[in-house]
Every structure is written in C-alpha cells, then in structure tokens.
Amino acid sequence: MEEQSPRPGEHNGALQVRGEGGRAEEEEEEELESQARCLDLTSFQLHDLSEIEIPEDLVELDLTANRLSKLDERIGRLSRLQKLSLRQNLFDDEGVEQISRWNAIAGLIELVFRDNKLRKIPDASIFKKLLVFDVSFNEITSLNGLSKISSTLKELYVSKNEINKMEELEHLQLLQILELGSNRLRVMENFQTLTNLQELWLGRNRIRTVNLCGLKSIRKLSLQSNRLTSMIGFQECIALEELYLSHNGIQKMEGLSTLENLRVLDISSNKLTAIGEIEKLTRLEDLWLNDNQITSLEGIDLAVSGSREKLTTIYLERNPCASLPNYSSTLRQIFPNVQQIDSNILM
C-alpha cells in the first residue's frame, strides 16, 4: 500500500522536532532583534551623543546617569521609539523644550525626565499614547501643564518637587499610580474622577486631614511623614491592601474595621497608647506599631483576633510594652505563625 502523506496539521516525529527547533531559532532571533532595537547608555557620563551611533529603528533609548543638557536632534527622527529615559542628567526647561515639536516620536508610551533641573511640567501634548510620565526629583513648583498630558496615562510620578496644590488631574481617568511624595501639599483634593487609581503615594507632605474624595479602588496608600492627627477617612477604601501612616501625630486607631482586604498596616512613630479597630480584619500579615506609647500587651490577643493565625510580622519595639518580661515569648504564644518580631527573624 502506498504510504499516505500526513494531512494538514499532522506531523511525524522528525518533522515535529525540526519544527520545535525552528521555533526556538525564531524566538532567539526575535530576542536578539529586540535587544538590537534597545540602546542602553546608562552611566556613560556623556556630555553629548555626537560620537554615538543611534539606529533609526530604536524602540527604547535609555540615557540615564549622563551629563546631557541638550537633546540630540536624531532622537526626534526615531519614528518607532516607544520608551525614552532622560533620567539623572542636567536638562533644564530650555534643554527639553524642542521635544514638544518632534512629531515623529509622538508614539511614545513612556517618557522619563526624573532627576534633572526642570522648573515646570514639560509640554508633552503630542504624545497621545503615553502610559508612563515621570518628572520626579526636579524643581517643579506647580502641576500646571498636566492638563495637556494624554488621558491615556496610567502612571504619573511627580515626587520630590515643590508642588503645593493638586490640580489638572481630573482628565486622567485611567490613572492607576499617582506619586506626589516629598512636596509641599497641604490638602488632598481633585481625586473625584480618578476612579481607576490603585496606588497613591503622598508621603513627606504637610497634609493634616484624610480626604480621598470618594475613591474606592485604592490598593496601596501612603501618607507617611505628614501632619495627621486622625485616621478617619479610610472607611470606604474597602479594596485597600497596604496602608502606610508612620511618622504622624495619630493618637487613636480608628476607621479601620471596614478594610477587610488589608494585609499591611504601618502606624509606627505616632502617639498611640492602645491597639484597636482591627479585630475584624482577617487578612492582616504585617503590623507595624513600633515607636508609639503602648504600655501593655494585655488584650492584644483580642485586638488582633481576626488575624491571629495570619499575622507573620509584628513590630512593637520602642514602646513601653517591649520592655516587659517575656515580651517576645508572649507574642509568639498569641500569634502562632509569627515569623518576625521587631527586627528578630524567628527560626
């Protein structure tokens, strides 16, 4: 009988092996091609790019940690460019001004100006597909100019500047991460439309009152090193998983009982005298209460009853209760699965 050829989709063993080998070779070629289209010049200490070859098919260009103060015009012709990092250079407002006219690179999805000498938000209005925008560690005094940023943005970083007002954020409805730490902010405002926001970082500001403007999707929230005296304001943030409130003036634990998804709670370096409002939380893994004024361990088993089995890390050092006899052994008895007490990792 004449041997039949395999039907479409059928292969004998030899053909299958060659096919897999071919795919492996194709994947390797694709990886090499991808690497070739990414130019990483990090820490070359370059003052300009005159002696650097810049391939026209670049997808990613990383110029982090150089001595650049002016943009090379060849960058403006990289029509396939998607990611551009100018981090840690010497760019001032004038040095980056021309990027707003480079229509050939309007397809950028990530633009980083972090750690330069900018005094205002750069004009990035031509980048209609932008997902990540970073102007942290500059000398920017106002968020004026954010209104021109594409509404496609998902991550915005403006930490370590001199911002004193939250503004021009309303149109960024797809934003998932907002970093405004280390500024001069006093009031939490203009968050109402940021319904997709999952991470909000506001540490090292001058905020006195919590106002999340109705946001309910937040998963990570930091208000460390502000001027808070109350924890009221988090009740509706039921998706919250991590809450950082260290270095404030909080005297009482309150407004936490509804945060059923909370895994990490940091209220260290405040003015607490007792533990409360967390007995209903069943997912708490990390509890940081060090550097407060908690005098006794009595009742802590009830205060953290919902998470007794779940808790793996607890910090109470530099509280009066940490000087009590059998401090560590008492905590180990209360929390059977604890792995770390203060800085001591348990074996």
mmCIF file of C-alpha atoms in Angstrom, residues 143-257:
data_model
loop_
_atom_site.group_PDB
_atom_site.id
_atom_site.type_symbol
_atom_site.label_atom_id
_atom_site.label_comp_id
_atom_site.label_asym_id
_atom_site.label_seq_id
_atom_site.Cartn_x
_atom_site.Cartn_y
_atom_site.Cartn_z
ATOM 1 C CA LEU A 143 1.273 70.953 38.223
ATOM 2 C CA ASN A 144 0.269 73.471 35.555
ATOM 3 C CA GLY A 145 0.713 71.718 32.225
ATOM 4 C CA LEU A 146 -0.657 68.345 33.285
ATOM 5 C CA SER A 147 -3.929 69.208 31.528
ATOM 6 C CA LYS A 148 -2.054 68.747 28.225
ATOM 7 C CA ILE A 149 -0.931 65.227 29.113
ATOM 8 C CA SER A 150 -2.806 62.459 27.300
ATOM 9 C CA SER A 151 -5.784 60.941 29.108
ATOM 10 C CA THR A 152 -4.295 57.513 28.291
ATOM 11 C CA LEU A 153 -1.797 57.954 31.138
ATOM 12 C CA LYS A 154 -1.668 55.129 33.710
ATOM 13 C CA GLU A 155 1.358 56.087 35.828
ATOM 14 C CA LEU A 156 2.316 59.616 36.925
ATOM 15 C CA TYR A 157 5.372 60.352 39.094
ATOM 16 C CA VAL A 158 5.945 63.904 40.410
ATOM 17 C CA SER A 159 7.671 63.191 43.735
ATOM 18 C CA LYS A 160 10.438 65.344 45.276
ATOM 19 C CA ASN A 161 9.481 68.669 43.782
ATOM 20 C CA GLU A 162 7.953 71.827 45.272
ATOM 21 C CA ILE A 163 4.282 71.289 44.382
ATOM 22 C CA ASN A 164 1.790 72.942 46.757
ATOM 23 C CA LYS A 165 -1.553 72.135 45.073
ATOM 24 C CA MET A 166 -3.159 69.069 43.480
ATOM 25 C CA GLU A 167 -4.590 70.285 40.184
ATOM 26 C CA GLU A 168 -5.113 69.443 36.492
ATOM 27 C CA LEU A 169 -5.642 65.764 37.349
ATOM 28 C CA GLU A 170 -9.335 65.472 36.508
ATOM 29 C CA HIS A 171 -8.956 64.167 32.938
ATOM 30 C CA LEU A 172 -6.575 61.322 33.921
ATOM 31 C CA GLN A 173 -9.394 58.848 34.470
ATOM 32 C CA LEU A 174 -7.293 55.803 33.532
ATOM 33 C CA LEU A 175 -4.547 56.657 36.040
ATOM 34 C CA GLN A 176 -3.541 53.698 38.240
ATOM 35 C CA ILE A 177 -0.457 55.029 40.060
ATOM 36 C CA LEU A 178 -0.005 58.592 41.341
ATOM 37 C CA GLU A 179 3.206 59.554 43.163
ATOM 38 C CA LEU A 180 3.282 63.025 44.769
ATOM 39 C CA GLY A 181 5.501 62.325 47.763
ATOM 40 C CA SER A 182 8.020 64.839 49.115
ATOM 41 C CA ASN A 183 6.275 68.028 48.024
ATOM 42 C CA ARG A 184 4.523 70.866 49.863
ATOM 43 C CA LEU A 185 0.939 69.652 49.647
ATOM 44 C CA ARG A 186 -1.440 70.559 52.467
ATOM 45 C CA VAL A 187 -4.812 69.371 51.114
ATOM 46 C CA MET A 188 -5.951 66.165 49.425
ATOM 47 C CA GLU A 189 -8.226 67.256 46.557
ATOM 48 C CA ASN A 190 -9.317 66.766 42.945
ATOM 49 C CA PHE A 191 -9.305 62.959 43.031
ATOM 50 C CA GLN A 192 -13.009 62.535 42.258
ATOM 51 C CA THR A 193 -12.563 61.374 38.651
ATOM 52 C CA LEU A 194 -9.568 59.088 39.270
ATOM 53 C CA THR A 195 -11.794 56.060 39.720
ATOM 54 C CA ASN A 196 -9.160 53.575 38.493
ATOM 55 C CA LEU A 197 -6.444 54.762 40.872
ATOM 56 C CA GLN A 198 -4.854 51.820 42.702
ATOM 57 C CA GLU A 199 -1.740 53.362 44.262
ATOM 58 C CA LEU A 200 -1.491 56.813 45.866
ATOM 59 C CA TRP A 201 1.816 57.937 47.383
ATOM 60 C CA LEU A 202 1.696 61.181 49.391
ATOM 61 C CA GLY A 203 4.442 60.701 51.977
ATOM 62 C CA ARG A 204 6.507 63.661 53.211
ATOM 63 C CA ASN A 205 3.991 66.434 52.657
ATOM 64 C CA ARG A 206 2.058 68.710 55.043
ATOM 65 C CA ILE A 207 -1.368 67.056 54.947
ATOM 66 C CA ARG A 208 -3.486 67.304 58.115
ATOM 67 C CA THR A 209 -6.743 65.581 57.080
ATOM 68 C CA VAL A 210 -7.558 62.466 55.047
ATOM 69 C CA ASN A 211 -9.854 63.171 52.080
ATOM 70 C CA LEU A 212 -9.928 60.537 49.361
ATOM 71 C CA CYS A 213 -12.793 62.251 47.533
ATOM 72 C CA GLY A 214 -14.829 59.035 47.256
ATOM 73 C CA LEU A 215 -12.104 56.834 45.760
ATOM 74 C CA LYS A 216 -12.777 53.163 46.450
ATOM 75 C CA SER A 217 -10.303 51.250 44.263
ATOM 76 C CA ILE A 218 -7.136 52.225 46.127
ATOM 77 C CA ARG A 219 -4.956 49.214 47.000
ATOM 78 C CA LYS A 220 -1.820 50.955 48.272
ATOM 79 C CA LEU A 221 -1.852 54.280 50.118
ATOM 80 C CA SER A 222 0.995 56.140 51.800
ATOM 81 C CA LEU A 223 0.607 59.231 53.981
ATOM 82 C CA GLN A 224 3.820 58.789 55.914
ATOM 83 C CA SER A 225 5.523 61.831 57.425
ATOM 84 C CA ASN A 226 2.613 64.240 57.214
ATOM 85 C CA ARG A 227 0.688 66.099 59.938
ATOM 86 C CA LEU A 228 -2.217 63.726 60.524
ATOM 87 C CA THR A 229 -3.757 63.511 63.975
ATOM 88 C CA SER A 230 -6.705 61.272 62.999
ATOM 89 C CA MET A 231 -7.204 58.116 60.926
ATOM 90 C CA ILE A 232 -10.780 58.970 59.973
ATOM 91 C CA GLY A 233 -11.273 58.932 56.203
ATOM 92 C CA PHE A 234 -10.335 55.423 55.062
ATOM 93 C CA GLN A 235 -13.646 53.677 55.806
ATOM 94 C CA GLU A 236 -14.810 53.404 52.178
ATOM 95 C CA CYS A 237 -11.473 52.154 50.835
ATOM 96 C CA ILE A 238 -12.526 48.518 51.099
ATOM 97 C CA ALA A 239 -10.037 47.377 48.410
ATOM 98 C CA LEU A 240 -7.103 48.732 50.433
ATOM 99 C CA GLU A 241 -4.318 46.170 50.925
ATOM 100 C CA GLU A 242 -1.428 48.314 52.183
ATOM 101 C CA LEU A 243 -1.707 51.428 54.382
ATOM 102 C CA TYR A 244 1.348 53.427 55.500
ATOM 103 C CA LEU A 245 0.813 56.140 58.151
ATOM 104 C CA SER A 246 4.106 56.258 60.048
ATOM 105 C CA HIS A 247 5.603 59.478 61.422
ATOM 106 C CA ASN A 248 2.418 61.450 62.060
ATOM 107 C CA GLY A 249 0.645 62.575 65.239
ATOM 108 C CA ILE A 250 -2.096 59.915 65.370
ATOM 109 C CA GLN A 251 -3.319 59.194 68.893
ATOM 110 C CA LYS A 252 -6.034 56.594 68.270
ATOM 111 C CA MET A 253 -6.587 53.660 65.902
ATOM 112 C CA GLU A 254 -9.969 54.196 64.242
ATOM 113 C CA GLY A 255 -11.778 53.886 60.932
ATOM 114 C CA LEU A 256 -10.133 50.567 60.064
ATOM 115 C CA SER A 257 -12.827 47.972 60.749
#
